[in-house]
Protein backbone atom coordinates (compact mmCIF):
# COMPACT_ATOMS: atom_id res chain seq x y z
CA UNK A 1 0.00 0.00 0.00
CA UNK A 2 1.40 3.36 -1.05
CA UNK A 3 0.47 6.15 1.36
CA UNK A 4 0.22 9.78 0.36
CA UNK A 5 1.63 10.94 3.68
CA UNK A 6 4.71 9.71 5.53
CA UNK A 7 4.33 11.55 8.81
CA UNK A 8 1.90 13.23 11.17
CA UNK A 9 2.63 16.08 13.55
CA UNK A 10 0.12 16.19 16.38
CA UNK A 11 -0.74 18.99 18.73
CA UNK A 12 -0.83 17.79 22.35
CA UNK A 13 -3.49 19.52 24.47
CA UNK A 14 -6.97 19.09 23.04
CA UNK A 15 -5.74 16.75 20.30
CA UNK A 16 -3.91 13.78 21.79
CA UNK A 17 -4.80 14.33 25.43
CA UNK A 18 -7.37 16.17 27.52
CA UNK A 19 -5.20 18.25 29.83
CA UNK A 20 -7.64 20.96 30.82
CA UNK A 21 -8.14 19.71 34.37
CA UNK A 22 -4.43 19.80 35.24
CA UNK A 23 -3.78 23.04 33.36
CA UNK A 24 -6.63 24.85 35.09
CA UNK A 25 -5.71 23.44 38.51
CA UNK A 26 -2.09 24.61 38.27
CA UNK A 27 -2.96 28.03 36.84
CA UNK A 28 -5.70 28.59 39.42
CA UNK A 29 -3.26 27.74 42.21
CA UNK A 30 -0.82 30.28 40.79
CA UNK A 31 -3.52 32.93 40.44
CA UNK A 32 -4.74 32.46 43.99
CA UNK A 33 -1.16 32.55 45.23
CA UNK A 34 -0.87 36.08 43.84
CA UNK A 35 -4.24 37.11 45.27
CA UNK A 36 -6.30 36.83 42.09
CA UNK A 37 -9.48 34.80 41.55
CA UNK A 38 -9.47 31.30 40.11
CA UNK A 39 -11.40 30.61 36.92
CA UNK A 40 -13.81 27.75 36.22
CA UNK A 41 -12.28 24.98 34.13
CA UNK A 42 -14.54 25.74 31.16
CA UNK A 43 -13.15 29.28 31.01
CA UNK A 44 -9.83 27.85 29.86
CA UNK A 45 -11.06 26.29 26.62
CA UNK A 46 -10.57 29.42 24.52
CA UNK A 47 -7.41 30.57 26.32
CA UNK A 48 -5.06 27.60 25.92
CA UNK A 49 -2.86 27.01 22.92
CA UNK A 50 -0.51 29.99 22.77
CA UNK A 51 1.79 29.02 25.62
CA UNK A 52 1.83 29.40 29.39
CA UNK A 53 2.74 33.11 29.54
CA UNK A 54 -0.09 34.04 27.22
CA UNK A 55 -2.43 31.83 29.24
CA UNK A 56 -1.44 33.58 32.46
CA UNK A 57 -2.01 36.98 30.81
CA UNK A 58 -5.51 35.99 29.67
CA UNK A 59 -6.43 34.52 33.08
CA UNK A 60 -5.49 37.63 35.03
CA UNK A 61 -8.12 40.36 35.57
CA UNK A 62 -7.88 42.84 32.70
CA UNK A 63 -7.03 45.78 34.93
CA UNK A 64 -3.85 44.16 36.29
CA UNK A 65 -2.49 42.43 33.17
CA UNK A 66 1.16 43.09 32.43
CA UNK A 67 4.04 41.15 30.94
CA UNK A 68 5.88 41.14 34.28
CA UNK A 69 2.95 39.83 36.32
CA UNK A 70 2.04 37.31 33.63
CA UNK A 71 5.58 35.96 33.70
CA UNK A 72 5.45 35.57 37.49
CA UNK A 73 2.11 33.77 37.44
CA UNK A 74 3.25 31.59 34.53
CA UNK A 75 6.42 30.56 36.38
CA UNK A 76 4.41 29.58 39.44
CA UNK A 77 1.90 27.66 37.33
CA UNK A 78 4.67 25.73 35.55
CA UNK A 79 6.20 24.76 38.88
CA UNK A 80 2.85 23.50 40.19
CA UNK A 81 2.08 21.73 36.92
CA UNK A 82 5.42 19.95 36.79
CA UNK A 83 4.78 18.48 40.25
CA UNK A 84 1.51 16.82 39.20
CA UNK A 85 0.90 16.82 35.43
CA UNK A 86 -1.17 13.64 35.25
CA UNK A 87 -3.84 13.86 37.93
CA UNK A 88 -6.73 14.50 35.54
CA UNK A 89 -5.03 14.24 32.14
CA UNK A 90 -5.84 11.32 29.86
CA UNK A 91 -5.72 10.46 26.16
CA UNK A 92 -8.90 11.07 24.21
CA UNK A 93 -10.91 7.95 23.32
CA UNK A 94 -9.44 6.25 20.28
CA UNK A 95 -6.09 8.06 20.41
CA UNK A 96 -3.98 5.21 21.79
CA UNK A 97 -5.28 2.79 19.18
CA UNK A 98 -4.79 5.39 16.44
CA UNK A 99 -1.16 5.95 17.40
CA UNK A 100 -0.59 2.20 17.54
CA UNK A 101 -2.08 1.76 14.08
CA UNK A 102 -0.04 4.62 12.63
CA UNK A 103 3.15 3.15 14.07
CA UNK A 104 2.28 -0.23 12.58
CA UNK A 105 2.04 1.51 9.20
CA UNK A 106 5.56 2.89 9.68
CA UNK A 107 4.54 6.54 9.72
CA UNK A 108 6.80 8.98 11.51
CA UNK A 109 4.95 10.68 14.36
CA UNK A 110 5.78 13.86 16.21
CA UNK A 111 4.24 16.07 18.88
CA UNK A 112 4.48 19.84 18.54
CA UNK A 113 3.04 21.84 21.40
CA UNK A 114 3.33 25.21 23.09
CA UNK A 115 3.28 23.43 26.45
CA UNK A 116 6.62 23.81 28.29
CA UNK A 117 8.95 21.15 26.87
CA UNK A 118 9.70 19.30 30.15
CA UNK A 119 6.00 19.00 30.96
CA UNK A 120 5.14 17.92 27.43
CA UNK A 121 7.63 15.08 27.76
CA UNK A 122 6.23 14.10 31.17
CA UNK A 123 2.70 13.98 29.80
CA UNK A 124 3.49 12.07 26.61
CA UNK A 125 5.90 9.74 28.38
CA UNK A 126 3.39 9.02 31.11
CA UNK A 127 0.43 8.22 28.88
CA UNK A 128 1.85 6.58 25.75
CA UNK A 129 4.01 3.50 25.24
CA UNK A 130 7.74 4.13 24.79
CA UNK A 131 8.78 5.17 21.28
CA UNK A 132 5.24 6.11 20.28
CA UNK A 133 6.59 9.38 18.89
CA UNK A 134 9.75 9.98 16.92
CA UNK A 135 10.02 13.57 18.15
CA UNK A 136 8.49 15.69 20.90
CA UNK A 137 8.84 19.45 20.68
CA UNK A 138 7.53 21.66 23.45
CA UNK A 139 8.09 25.30 24.27
CA UNK A 140 11.74 26.13 25.02
CA UNK A 141 12.73 29.65 26.04
CA UNK A 142 14.34 31.50 23.17
CA UNK A 143 13.01 29.20 20.46
CA UNK A 144 10.03 30.00 18.22
CA UNK A 145 6.69 28.51 19.14
CA UNK A 146 3.53 27.85 17.15
CA UNK A 147 2.29 29.35 14.89
CA UNK A 148 5.86 30.19 13.80
CA UNK A 149 6.67 27.60 11.10
CA UNK A 150 10.32 27.32 12.18
CA UNK A 151 9.45 24.76 14.85
CA UNK A 152 7.68 22.61 12.27
CA UNK A 153 10.56 22.77 9.83
CA UNK A 154 12.94 21.70 12.59
CA UNK A 155 10.87 18.56 13.08
CA UNK A 156 10.80 17.89 9.34
CA UNK A 157 14.58 18.10 9.15
CA UNK A 158 15.00 15.76 12.13
CA UNK A 159 12.61 13.18 10.68
CA UNK A 160 13.77 13.49 7.09
CA UNK A 161 10.38 14.62 5.80
CA UNK A 162 9.15 17.39 3.52
CA UNK A 163 6.06 19.54 3.95
CA UNK A 164 4.15 17.60 1.31
CA UNK A 165 4.79 14.38 3.28
CA UNK A 166 3.09 15.58 6.46
CA UNK A 167 -0.32 16.04 8.03
CA UNK A 168 -0.50 18.48 10.93
CA UNK A 169 -3.46 17.75 13.22
CA UNK A 170 -4.74 20.01 15.96
CA UNK A 171 -7.82 21.36 17.70
CA UNK A 172 -7.19 25.12 17.54
CA UNK A 173 -6.59 28.04 15.23
CA UNK A 174 -2.99 28.04 16.45
CA UNK A 175 -2.47 24.58 14.96
CA UNK A 176 -4.17 25.39 11.68
CA UNK A 177 -2.17 28.61 11.32
CA UNK A 178 1.02 26.65 12.01
CA UNK A 179 0.16 24.05 9.38
CA UNK A 180 -0.61 26.72 6.81
CA UNK A 181 2.54 28.70 7.59
CA UNK A 182 4.70 25.60 7.25
CA UNK A 183 2.77 24.30 4.21
CA UNK A 184 1.72 21.02 5.80
CA UNK A 185 -1.76 19.54 5.28
CA UNK A 186 -3.94 21.16 7.95
CA UNK A 187 -6.40 18.86 9.72
CA UNK A 188 -8.67 20.19 12.46
CA UNK A 189 -10.08 17.91 15.17
CA UNK A 190 -13.39 18.66 16.85
CA UNK A 191 -12.99 16.71 20.10
CA UNK A 192 -10.70 19.32 21.66
CA UNK A 193 -11.13 22.82 23.04
CA UNK A 194 -12.29 24.88 20.07
CA UNK A 195 -15.60 24.71 18.20
CA UNK A 196 -15.78 23.60 14.58
CA UNK A 197 -16.41 27.15 13.40
CA UNK A 198 -12.98 28.22 14.65
CA UNK A 199 -11.32 25.43 12.67
CA UNK A 200 -13.34 26.33 9.59
CA UNK A 201 -12.57 30.03 9.78
CA UNK A 202 -8.87 29.28 10.35
CA UNK A 203 -8.70 27.44 7.05
CA UNK A 204 -8.47 23.76 8.00
CA UNK A 205 -8.28 21.68 4.82
CA UNK A 206 -10.11 18.81 6.51
CA UNK A 207 -11.99 18.53 9.79
CA UNK A 208 -12.48 15.20 11.55
CA UNK A 209 -14.75 14.24 14.44
CA UNK A 210 -13.10 10.98 15.54
CA UNK A 211 -9.43 9.95 15.69
CA UNK A 212 -9.92 6.95 13.41
CA UNK A 213 -11.09 9.26 10.61
CA UNK A 214 -7.47 10.33 10.21
CA UNK A 215 -6.67 6.93 8.70
CA UNK A 216 -8.90 7.65 5.72
CA UNK A 217 -6.64 10.57 4.74
CA UNK A 218 -3.57 8.38 4.38
PDB file of N, CA, C and O in Angstrom, residues 87-151:
ATOM      1  N   UNK A  87      -2.755  14.188  36.998  1.00  0.00           N
ATOM      2  CA  UNK A  87      -3.837  13.858  37.928  1.00  0.00           C
ATOM      3  C   UNK A  87      -5.154  13.652  37.171  1.00  0.00           C
ATOM      4  O   UNK A  87      -5.870  12.669  37.383  1.00  0.00           O
ATOM      5  N   UNK A  88      -5.475  14.571  36.295  1.00  0.00           N
ATOM      6  CA  UNK A  88      -6.734  14.499  35.542  1.00  0.00           C
ATOM      7  C   UNK A  88      -6.520  14.182  34.064  1.00  0.00           C
ATOM      8  O   UNK A  88      -7.457  13.793  33.377  1.00  0.00           O
ATOM      9  N   UNK A  89      -5.316  14.354  33.571  1.00  0.00           N
ATOM     10  CA  UNK A  89      -5.031  14.238  32.142  1.00  0.00           C
ATOM     11  C   UNK A  89      -5.128  12.800  31.650  1.00  0.00           C
ATOM     12  O   UNK A  89      -4.659  11.872  32.302  1.00  0.00           O
ATOM     13  N   UNK A  90      -5.718  12.646  30.470  1.00  0.00           N
ATOM     14  CA  UNK A  90      -5.837  11.320  29.863  1.00  0.00           C
ATOM     15  C   UNK A  90      -5.956  11.460  28.350  1.00  0.00           C
ATOM     16  O   UNK A  90      -6.408  12.492  27.841  1.00  0.00           O
ATOM     17  N   UNK A  91      -5.551  10.418  27.610  1.00  0.00           N
ATOM     18  CA  UNK A  91      -5.718  10.459  26.159  1.00  0.00           C
ATOM     19  C   UNK A  91      -7.206  10.468  25.791  1.00  0.00           C
ATOM     20  O   UNK A  91      -8.036   9.895  26.504  1.00  0.00           O
ATOM     21  N   UNK A  92      -7.519  11.105  24.701  1.00  0.00           N
ATOM     22  CA  UNK A  92      -8.897  11.073  24.214  1.00  0.00           C
ATOM     23  C   UNK A  92      -9.237   9.659  23.729  1.00  0.00           C
ATOM     24  O   UNK A  92      -8.356   8.902  23.298  1.00  0.00           O
ATOM     25  N   UNK A  93     -10.505   9.275  23.807  1.00  0.00           N
ATOM     26  CA  UNK A  93     -10.909   7.947  23.320  1.00  0.00           C
ATOM     27  C   UNK A  93     -10.473   7.725  21.870  1.00  0.00           C
ATOM     28  O   UNK A  93     -10.680   8.584  21.010  1.00  0.00           O
ATOM     29  N   UNK A  94      -9.866   6.605  21.632  1.00  0.00           N
ATOM     30  CA  UNK A  94      -9.436   6.246  20.281  1.00  0.00           C
ATOM     31  C   UNK A  94      -8.033   6.694  19.924  1.00  0.00           C
ATOM     32  O   UNK A  94      -7.495   6.262  18.896  1.00  0.00           O
ATOM     33  N   UNK A  95      -7.411   7.529  20.746  1.00  0.00           N
ATOM     34  CA  UNK A  95      -6.091   8.057  20.405  1.00  0.00           C
ATOM     35  C   UNK A  95      -4.993   6.991  20.538  1.00  0.00           C
ATOM     36  O   UNK A  95      -4.123   6.868  19.663  1.00  0.00           O
ATOM     37  N   UNK A  96      -5.023   6.227  21.613  1.00  0.00           N
ATOM     38  CA  UNK A  96      -3.981   5.213  21.794  1.00  0.00           C
ATOM     39  C   UNK A  96      -4.002   4.186  20.659  1.00  0.00           C
ATOM     40  O   UNK A  96      -2.950   3.801  20.141  1.00  0.00           O
ATOM     41  N   UNK A  97      -5.190   3.757  20.269  1.00  0.00           N
ATOM     42  CA  UNK A  97      -5.283   2.789  19.179  1.00  0.00           C
ATOM     43  C   UNK A  97      -4.891   3.420  17.847  1.00  0.00           C
ATOM     44  O   UNK A  97      -4.290   2.759  16.990  1.00  0.00           O
ATOM     45  N   UNK A  98      -5.200   4.701  17.659  1.00  0.00           N
ATOM     46  CA  UNK A  98      -4.788   5.391  16.436  1.00  0.00           C
ATOM     47  C   UNK A  98      -3.266   5.451  16.335  1.00  0.00           C
ATOM     48  O   UNK A  98      -2.692   5.119  15.294  1.00  0.00           O
ATOM     49  N   UNK A  99      -2.621   5.861  17.416  1.00  0.00           N
ATOM     50  CA  UNK A  99      -1.162   5.952  17.399  1.00  0.00           C
ATOM     51  C   UNK A  99      -0.541   4.587  17.140  1.00  0.00           C
ATOM     52  O   UNK A  99       0.413   4.456  16.363  1.00  0.00           O
ATOM     53  N   UNK A 100      -1.084   3.558  17.758  1.00  0.00           N
ATOM     54  CA  UNK A 100      -0.586   2.200  17.539  1.00  0.00           C
ATOM     55  C   UNK A 100      -0.715   1.792  16.079  1.00  0.00           C
ATOM     56  O   UNK A 100       0.215   1.216  15.489  1.00  0.00           O
ATOM     57  N   UNK A 101      -1.853   2.107  15.487  1.00  0.00           N
ATOM     58  CA  UNK A 101      -2.079   1.756  14.083  1.00  0.00           C
ATOM     59  C   UNK A 101      -1.128   2.533  13.163  1.00  0.00           C
ATOM     60  O   UNK A 101      -0.567   1.979  12.212  1.00  0.00           O
ATOM     61  N   UNK A 102      -0.945   3.804  13.447  1.00  0.00           N
ATOM     62  CA  UNK A 102      -0.044   4.623  12.626  1.00  0.00           C
ATOM     63  C   UNK A 102       1.395   4.112  12.714  1.00  0.00           C
ATOM     64  O   UNK A 102       2.113   4.079  11.711  1.00  0.00           O
ATOM     65  N   UNK A 103       1.802   3.702  13.908  1.00  0.00           N
ATOM     66  CA  UNK A 103       3.149   3.149  14.068  1.00  0.00           C
ATOM     67  C   UNK A 103       3.284   1.836  13.298  1.00  0.00           C
ATOM     68  O   UNK A 103       4.333   1.575  12.701  1.00  0.00           O
ATOM     69  N   UNK A 104       2.230   1.038  13.311  1.00  0.00           N
ATOM     70  CA  UNK A 104       2.284  -0.229  12.581  1.00  0.00           C
ATOM     71  C   UNK A 104       2.393  -0.005  11.077  1.00  0.00           C
ATOM     72  O   UNK A 104       2.914  -0.849  10.347  1.00  0.00           O
ATOM     73  N   UNK A 105       1.931   1.155  10.621  1.00  0.00           N
ATOM     74  CA  UNK A 105       2.035   1.508   9.202  1.00  0.00           C
ATOM     75  C   UNK A 105       3.339   2.230   8.877  1.00  0.00           C
ATOM     76  O   UNK A 105       3.531   2.710   7.764  1.00  0.00           O
ATOM     77  N   UNK A 106       4.212   2.318   9.856  1.00  0.00           N
ATOM     78  CA  UNK A 106       5.557   2.890   9.685  1.00  0.00           C
ATOM     79  C   UNK A 106       5.559   4.390   9.410  1.00  0.00           C
ATOM     80  O   UNK A 106       6.520   4.913   8.821  1.00  0.00           O
ATOM     81  N   UNK A 107       4.512   5.091   9.832  1.00  0.00           N
ATOM     82  CA  UNK A 107       4.535   6.540   9.717  1.00  0.00           C
ATOM     83  C   UNK A 107       5.423   7.127  10.801  1.00  0.00           C
ATOM     84  O   UNK A 107       5.537   6.582  11.899  1.00  0.00           O
ATOM     85  N   UNK A 108       6.038   8.249  10.508  1.00  0.00           N
ATOM     86  CA  UNK A 108       6.800   8.976  11.507  1.00  0.00           C
ATOM     87  C   UNK A 108       5.855   9.928  12.221  1.00  0.00           C
ATOM     88  O   UNK A 108       5.087  10.655  11.586  1.00  0.00           O
ATOM     89  N   UNK A 109       5.887   9.905  13.545  1.00  0.00           N
ATOM     90  CA  UNK A 109       4.949  10.677  14.360  1.00  0.00           C
ATOM     91  C   UNK A 109       5.705  11.646  15.255  1.00  0.00           C
ATOM     92  O   UNK A 109       6.728  11.301  15.843  1.00  0.00           O
ATOM     93  N   UNK A 110       5.162  12.845  15.360  1.00  0.00           N
ATOM     94  CA  UNK A 110       5.781  13.858  16.214  1.00  0.00           C
ATOM     95  C   UNK A 110       4.706  14.600  16.985  1.00  0.00           C
ATOM     96  O   UNK A 110       3.532  14.635  16.584  1.00  0.00           O
ATOM     97  N   UNK A 111       5.101  15.191  18.094  1.00  0.00           N
ATOM     98  CA  UNK A 111       4.241  16.070  18.881  1.00  0.00           C
ATOM     99  C   UNK A 111       4.855  17.461  18.859  1.00  0.00           C
ATOM    100  O   UNK A 111       6.052  17.621  19.138  1.00  0.00           O
ATOM    101  N   UNK A 112       4.041  18.448  18.513  1.00  0.00           N
ATOM    102  CA  UNK A 112       4.476  19.840  18.535  1.00  0.00           C
ATOM    103  C   UNK A 112       3.481  20.636  19.359  1.00  0.00           C
ATOM    104  O   UNK A 112       2.308  20.727  18.997  1.00  0.00           O
ATOM    105  N   UNK A 113       3.944  21.180  20.472  1.00  0.00           N
ATOM    106  CA  UNK A 113       3.041  21.836  21.405  1.00  0.00           C
ATOM    107  C   UNK A 113       3.683  23.094  21.981  1.00  0.00           C
ATOM    108  O   UNK A 113       4.911  23.195  22.052  1.00  0.00           O
ATOM    109  N   UNK A 114       2.852  24.029  22.384  1.00  0.00           N
ATOM    110  CA  UNK A 114       3.333  25.213  23.090  1.00  0.00           C
ATOM    111  C   UNK A 114       3.372  25.002  24.601  1.00  0.00           C
ATOM    112  O   UNK A 114       3.642  25.935  25.360  1.00  0.00           O
ATOM    113  N   UNK A 115       3.097  23.789  25.040  1.00  0.00           N
ATOM    114  CA  UNK A 115       3.279  23.425  26.445  1.00  0.00           C
ATOM    115  C   UNK A 115       4.779  23.419  26.756  1.00  0.00           C
ATOM    116  O   UNK A 115       5.584  23.030  25.910  1.00  0.00           O
ATOM    117  N   UNK A 116       5.195  23.863  27.947  1.00  0.00           N
ATOM    118  CA  UNK A 116       6.621  23.809  28.287  1.00  0.00           C
ATOM    119  C   UNK A 116       7.213  22.435  27.994  1.00  0.00           C
ATOM    120  O   UNK A 116       6.617  21.403  28.334  1.00  0.00           O
ATOM    121  N   UNK A 117       8.366  22.407  27.365  1.00  0.00           N
ATOM    122  CA  UNK A 117       8.945  21.153  26.871  1.00  0.00           C
ATOM    123  C   UNK A 117       9.080  20.070  27.939  1.00  0.00           C
ATOM    124  O   UNK A 117       8.691  18.919  27.689  1.00  0.00           O
ATOM    125  N   UNK A 118       9.584  20.370  29.151  1.00  0.00           N
ATOM    126  CA  UNK A 118       9.705  19.295  30.147  1.00  0.00           C
ATOM    127  C   UNK A 118       8.351  18.677  30.515  1.00  0.00           C
ATOM    128  O   UNK A 118       8.257  17.457  30.718  1.00  0.00           O
ATOM    129  N   UNK A 119       7.312  19.516  30.604  1.00  0.00           N
ATOM    130  CA  UNK A 119       5.997  18.995  30.963  1.00  0.00           C
ATOM    131  C   UNK A 119       5.406  18.199  29.808  1.00  0.00           C
ATOM    132  O   UNK A 119       4.774  17.153  30.018  1.00  0.00           O
ATOM    133  N   UNK A 120       5.624  18.672  28.592  1.00  0.00           N
ATOM    134  CA  UNK A 120       5.144  17.921  27.427  1.00  0.00           C
ATOM    135  C   UNK A 120       5.719  16.507  27.426  1.00  0.00           C
ATOM    136  O   UNK A 120       5.004  15.528  27.168  1.00  0.00           O
ATOM    137  N   UNK A 121       6.986  16.398  27.749  1.00  0.00           N
ATOM    138  CA  UNK A 121       7.626  15.082  27.764  1.00  0.00           C
ATOM    139  C   UNK A 121       7.122  14.209  28.920  1.00  0.00           C
ATOM    140  O   UNK A 121       6.979  12.985  28.768  1.00  0.00           O
ATOM    141  N   UNK A 122       6.820  14.840  30.050  1.00  0.00           N
ATOM    142  CA  UNK A 122       6.234  14.100  31.165  1.00  0.00           C
ATOM    143  C   UNK A 122       4.856  13.547  30.799  1.00  0.00           C
ATOM    144  O   UNK A 122       4.535  12.392  31.096  1.00  0.00           O
ATOM    145  N   UNK A 123       4.060  14.383  30.162  1.00  0.00           N
ATOM    146  CA  UNK A 123       2.697  13.978  29.803  1.00  0.00           C
ATOM    147  C   UNK A 123       2.713  12.868  28.756  1.00  0.00           C
ATOM    148  O   UNK A 123       2.061  11.825  28.924  1.00  0.00           O
ATOM    149  N   UNK A 124       3.442  13.081  27.675  1.00  0.00           N
ATOM    150  CA  UNK A 124       3.486  12.072  26.615  1.00  0.00           C
ATOM    151  C   UNK A 124       4.131  10.785  27.119  1.00  0.00           C
ATOM    152  O   UNK A 124       3.632   9.678  26.880  1.00  0.00           O
ATOM    153  N   UNK A 125       5.216  10.925  27.856  1.00  0.00           N
ATOM    154  CA  UNK A 125       5.898   9.740  28.376  1.00  0.00           C
ATOM    155  C   UNK A 125       5.080   8.971  29.387  1.00  0.00           C
ATOM    156  O   UNK A 125       5.215   7.748  29.514  1.00  0.00           O
ATOM    157  N   UNK A 126       4.197   9.679  30.096  1.00  0.00           N
ATOM    158  CA  UNK A 126       3.393   9.021  31.114  1.00  0.00           C
ATOM    159  C   UNK A 126       2.129   8.366  30.603  1.00  0.00           C
ATOM    160  O   UNK A 126       1.544   7.532  31.301  1.00  0.00           O
ATOM    161  N   UNK A 127       1.716   8.711  29.386  1.00  0.00           N
ATOM    162  CA  UNK A 127       0.431   8.221  28.881  1.00  0.00           C
ATOM    163  C   UNK A 127       0.534   7.342  27.636  1.00  0.00           C
ATOM    164  O   UNK A 127      -0.435   6.665  27.285  1.00  0.00           O
ATOM    165  N   UNK A 128       1.693   7.358  26.981  1.00  0.00           N
ATOM    166  CA  UNK A 128       1.850   6.584  25.751  1.00  0.00           C
ATOM    167  C   UNK A 128       2.996   5.595  25.896  1.00  0.00           C
ATOM    168  O   UNK A 128       3.955   5.834  26.633  1.00  0.00           O
ATOM    169  N   UNK A 129       2.918   4.463  25.190  1.00  0.00           N
ATOM    170  CA  UNK A 129       4.013   3.496  25.239  1.00  0.00           C
ATOM    171  C   UNK A 129       5.325   4.124  24.757  1.00  0.00           C
ATOM    172  O   UNK A 129       5.315   5.067  23.960  1.00  0.00           O
ATOM    173  N   UNK A 130       6.445   3.605  25.244  1.00  0.00           N
ATOM    174  CA  UNK A 130       7.737   4.130  24.793  1.00  0.00           C
ATOM    175  C   UNK A 130       7.858   4.088  23.271  1.00  0.00           C
ATOM    176  O   UNK A 130       7.345   3.175  22.620  1.00  0.00           O
ATOM    177  N   UNK A 131       8.518   5.085  22.728  1.00  0.00           N
ATOM    178  CA  UNK A 131       8.785   5.166  21.280  1.00  0.00           C
ATOM    179  C   UNK A 131       7.533   5.349  20.441  1.00  0.00           C
ATOM    180  O   UNK A 131       7.545   5.076  19.232  1.00  0.00           O
ATOM    181  N   UNK A 132       6.445   5.821  21.067  1.00  0.00           N
ATOM    182  CA  UNK A 132       5.245   6.108  20.276  1.00  0.00           C
ATOM    183  C   UNK A 132       5.496   7.249  19.298  1.00  0.00           C
ATOM    184  O   UNK A 132       4.949   7.262  18.192  1.00  0.00           O
ATOM    185  N   UNK A 133       6.335   8.208  19.717  1.00  0.00           N
ATOM    186  CA  UNK A 133       6.589   9.378  18.891  1.00  0.00           C
ATOM    187  C   UNK A 133       8.082   9.501  18.596  1.00  0.00           C
ATOM    188  O   UNK A 133       8.921   9.288  19.459  1.00  0.00           O
ATOM    189  N   UNK A 134       8.372   9.855  17.360  1.00  0.00           N
ATOM    190  CA  UNK A 134       9.752   9.982  16.916  1.00  0.00           C
ATOM    191  C   UNK A 134      10.374  11.308  17.357  1.00  0.00           C
ATOM    192  O   UNK A 134      11.601  11.437  17.388  1.00  0.00           O
ATOM    193  N   UNK A 135       9.528  12.271  17.678  1.00  0.00           N
ATOM    194  CA  UNK A 135      10.020  13.570  18.148  1.00  0.00           C
ATOM    195  C   UNK A 135       8.948  14.230  18.997  1.00  0.00           C
ATOM    196  O   UNK A 135       7.753  14.114  18.697  1.00  0.00           O
ATOM    197  N   UNK A 136       9.381  14.904  20.053  1.00  0.00           N
ATOM    198  CA  UNK A 136       8.486  15.689  20.904  1.00  0.00           C
ATOM    199  C   UNK A 136       9.093  17.074  21.053  1.00  0.00           C
ATOM    200  O   UNK A 136      10.222  17.206  21.531  1.00  0.00           O
ATOM    201  N   UNK A 137       8.366  18.069  20.613  1.00  0.00           N
ATOM    202  CA  UNK A 137       8.841  19.446  20.677  1.00  0.00           C
ATOM    203  C   UNK A 137       7.861  20.284  21.489  1.00  0.00           C
ATOM    204  O   UNK A 137       6.720  20.499  21.080  1.00  0.00           O
ATOM    205  N   UNK A 138       8.309  20.739  22.647  1.00  0.00           N
ATOM    206  CA  UNK A 138       7.535  21.664  23.449  1.00  0.00           C
ATOM    207  C   UNK A 138       8.161  23.042  23.426  1.00  0.00           C
ATOM    208  O   UNK A 138       9.141  23.292  22.713  1.00  0.00           O
ATOM    209  N   UNK A 139       7.603  23.931  24.215  1.00  0.00           N
ATOM    210  CA  UNK A 139       8.094  25.304  24.269  1.00  0.00           C
ATOM    211  C   UNK A 139       9.406  25.369  25.042  1.00  0.00           C
ATOM    212  O   UNK A 139       9.489  24.926  26.186  1.00  0.00           O
ATOM    213  N   UNK A 140      10.432  25.920  24.406  1.00  0.00           N
ATOM    214  CA  UNK A 140      11.741  26.132  25.021  1.00  0.00           C
ATOM    215  C   UNK A 140      12.066  27.613  24.914  1.00  0.00           C
ATOM    216  O   UNK A 140      11.966  28.202  23.833  1.00  0.00           O
ATOM    217  N   UNK A 141      12.432  28.218  26.022  1.00  0.00           N
ATOM    218  CA  UNK A 141      12.729  29.649  26.044  1.00  0.00           C
ATOM    219  C   UNK A 141      13.756  30.014  24.983  1.00  0.00           C
ATOM    220  O   UNK A 141      14.796  29.362  24.857  1.00  0.00           O
ATOM    221  N   UNK A 142      13.433  31.031  24.200  1.00  0.00           N
ATOM    222  CA  UNK A 142      14.344  31.498  23.170  1.00  0.00           C
ATOM    223  C   UNK A 142      14.133  30.872  21.811  1.00  0.00           C
ATOM    224  O   UNK A 142      14.734  31.317  20.822  1.00  0.00           O
ATOM    225  N   UNK A 143      13.282  29.834  21.747  1.00  0.00           N
ATOM    226  CA  UNK A 143      13.007  29.201  20.463  1.00  0.00           C
ATOM    227  C   UNK A 143      11.593  29.580  20.012  1.00  0.00           C
ATOM    228  O   UNK A 143      10.701  29.806  20.833  1.00  0.00           O
ATOM    229  N   UNK A 144      11.362  29.636  18.707  1.00  0.00           N
ATOM    230  CA  UNK A 144      10.031  30.001  18.223  1.00  0.00           C
ATOM    231  C   UNK A 144       8.991  28.956  18.600  1.00  0.00           C
ATOM    232  O   UNK A 144       9.300  27.769  18.711  1.00  0.00           O
ATOM    233  N   UNK A 145       7.783  29.413  18.824  1.00  0.00           N
ATOM    234  CA  UNK A 145       6.686  28.505  19.141  1.00  0.00           C
ATOM    235  C   UNK A 145       5.588  28.670  18.093  1.00  0.00           C
ATOM    236  O   UNK A 145       5.613  29.605  17.292  1.00  0.00           O
ATOM    237  N   UNK A 146       4.659  27.736  18.077  1.00  0.00           N
ATOM    238  CA  UNK A 146       3.530  27.851  17.154  1.00  0.00           C
ATOM    239  C   UNK A 146       2.826  29.190  17.340  1.00  0.00           C
ATOM    240  O   UNK A 146       2.696  29.640  18.481  1.00  0.00           O
ATOM    241  N   UNK A 147       2.374  29.823  16.275  1.00  0.00           N
ATOM    242  CA  UNK A 147       2.292  29.350  14.885  1.00  0.00           C
ATOM    243  C   UNK A 147       3.513  29.625  14.016  1.00  0.00           C
ATOM    244  O   UNK A 147       3.429  29.492  12.790  1.00  0.00           O
ATOM    245  N   UNK A 148       4.645  30.008  14.584  1.00  0.00           N
ATOM    246  CA  UNK A 148       5.855  30.195  13.796  1.00  0.00           C
ATOM    247  C   UNK A 148       6.206  28.868  13.104  1.00  0.00           C
ATOM    248  O   UNK A 148       6.307  27.836  13.772  1.00  0.00           O
ATOM    249  N   UNK A 149       6.404  28.869  11.802  1.00  0.00           N
ATOM    250  CA  UNK A 149       6.666  27.604  11.098  1.00  0.00           C
ATOM    251  C   UNK A 149       8.044  27.021  11.369  1.00  0.00           C
ATOM    252  O   UNK A 149       8.293  25.853  11.045  1.00  0.00           O
ATOM    253  N   UNK A 150       8.945  27.803  11.964  1.00  0.00           N
ATOM    254  CA  UNK A 150      10.316  27.321  12.176  1.00  0.00           C
ATOM    255  C   UNK A 150      10.351  26.043  13.005  1.00  0.00           C
ATOM    256  O   UNK A 150      11.175  25.152  12.756  1.00  0.00           O
ATOM    257  N   UNK A 151       9.456  25.947  14.000  1.00  0.00           N
ATOM    258  CA  UNK A 151       9.447  24.757  14.853  1.00  0.00           C
ATOM    259  C   UNK A 151       9.017  23.524  14.058  1.00  0.00           C
ATOM    260  O   UNK A 151       9.525  22.420  14.284  1.00  0.00           O
TER     261      UNK A 151
END
